[in-house]
Amino acid sequence: MNDSHAYLDIHQELFWDGDHAKYKLAGGYARIATIFNQIRAENPNKTLVFDCGDTIHGTYAAVKTKGEALIPILNYLDFDAMTAHWEFAYGPEHLKKLTKKLNYPLLAINCYNESNNELLFEPWIIKEIGKLKIGIIGIAATIVDKVMPSNFSKGIYFTMGNEELPYYIKKLRNDEKVDLIVVISHLGFPQEMKLAMDVDGIDILLSSHTHNRLYKPAIVNNTILIQSGCHGSFIGRLDLSISQGKIVKFKHRLITVAEDIQPDPDANNIINQILNPYRDILSQVMGYTKTGLNRNTVLESTMDNFLLKSLLEETNAQLAFSNGWRYGAPVPPGKITLNDLYNIIPVNPPVSTVELTGQEIWIMMEENLEHLFSNDPYNQMGGYLKRCMGINIYFKVENPKGYRIQELFVEGKKIKMDQIYKAVYVTSQGVPSKYGKKKNQLDVHAVKVLQNYLSNNPIIKTEIQGTMTVV
């Protein structure tokens, strides 16, 4: 499992169908439990289950309790190991406290204490299935201390993990005499493809972060690499045939956690205990949408256009910026509930304004384009492209760093490098701290801004506007 983002219950998911999108109910940890139980029953004492991270954050109950609410259901699912990314949102010390309550370890070879350069978490474990010894190595998201809010990485730092990995593979194979090496990673699919090419000796690489639905594994440098969508809407199953400690055959299936899967009763009871205190308030209808709200497109999304419109109406700024988040279950045409608003922006950050020069806007957007489209996968970081409104950018993906933008317009006019523009944004991922002057944190948070917008516009229609155009 990867990138479930604390979607405990069944929820809407987007599926592409020809030239359009369809919304269907999918996911939920109780249905995932059913799948796990079935696979374990088919392969008693021969099944390993891993969580590649982005699990203990992303929905109201998770954020409200700083991840505590998820501990019972995660222990019930009984993973063998996990790694992390958004789990650091509550701060490293709190994450360490959470992991002590889990009945399985969080692994990371690339997360270090600043004070002594020692690892914050265990780097590896060994699992034995009969006479087979399997070494499990974890790699956490490397971007936590680079593009995420600073409190995520207080007192710690991250590396890519590519330099450490050969050492641990050698140690496990030579000293611990393991037969297979499994890496659970939260670097992202492009990064993990390069990692598998660069580092010999990885048998299985369980990928995450970029929300890829891999219906077929990627095979590179004798490494089998899989990734399984997001929101817990999909589970990746990999069956291995082993002979003399080597993989001789494998079968992969990307399982859709469909609505018709019977929920596991015990898991369902745990989830109801977690969610029942919040169901009444979160089910309140805030408004309606004529268009499906989703984050399934890279350059611009209908969901974020709703957020950006709300920010602009709240502040009368010229421009609006937010992070290119990948997570957030879609909202099909119809009612919008308070739960949907918290799914859109679960951190519910304060809204801020800033004055930016035209040159700063240009440089900031070039930087973001490099983060997304860098020729070197190890330099790719963040989610999708920064979400913007009030500007139009025409750019070339294939150009080198700093030279992608061809044209940039603000409110329909060519940008002037020395002109001051007023912008509104949420989080330092919207406008990093190094940009702008006269920053002002307002006494209003993002979810309230969305509510205010729906109060004034009870039926919304937010479509793709062509803010970012590849030329």
Short mmCIF file of N, CA and C in Angstrom, two decimals, residues 23 37 230 264 327 367 377 446:
data_model
loop_
_atom_site.label_atom_id
_atom_site.label_comp_id
_atom_site.label_asym_id
_atom_site.label_seq_id
_atom_site.Cartn_x
_atom_site.Cartn_y
_atom_site.Cartn_z
N TYR A 23 -16.25 9.04 -11.91
CA TYR A 23 -16.06 9.00 -10.46
C TYR A 23 -16.78 7.77 -9.91
N ASN A 37 -6.66 -10.09 4.34
CA ASN A 37 -7.05 -11.36 4.96
C ASN A 37 -7.13 -12.49 3.93
N CYS A 230 -3.17 5.77 -5.15
CA CYS A 230 -3.23 6.60 -3.94
C CYS A 230 -4.57 6.44 -3.25
N ASP A 264 -14.23 -5.84 6.07
CA ASP A 264 -13.94 -6.68 7.22
C ASP A 264 -14.68 -6.12 8.44
N TYR A 327 -2.64 14.74 -3.29
CA TYR A 327 -3.69 14.05 -2.54
C TYR A 327 -4.94 14.91 -2.43
N GLU A 367 11.75 28.05 -10.96
CA GLU A 367 12.22 27.12 -9.94
C GLU A 367 11.25 25.96 -9.79
N PRO A 377 16.12 13.02 -12.39
CA PRO A 377 15.03 12.67 -11.47
C PRO A 377 15.34 12.98 -10.01
N ALA A 446 -7.80 28.44 5.59
CA ALA A 446 -8.20 28.06 4.25
C ALA A 446 -9.61 27.48 4.18
#
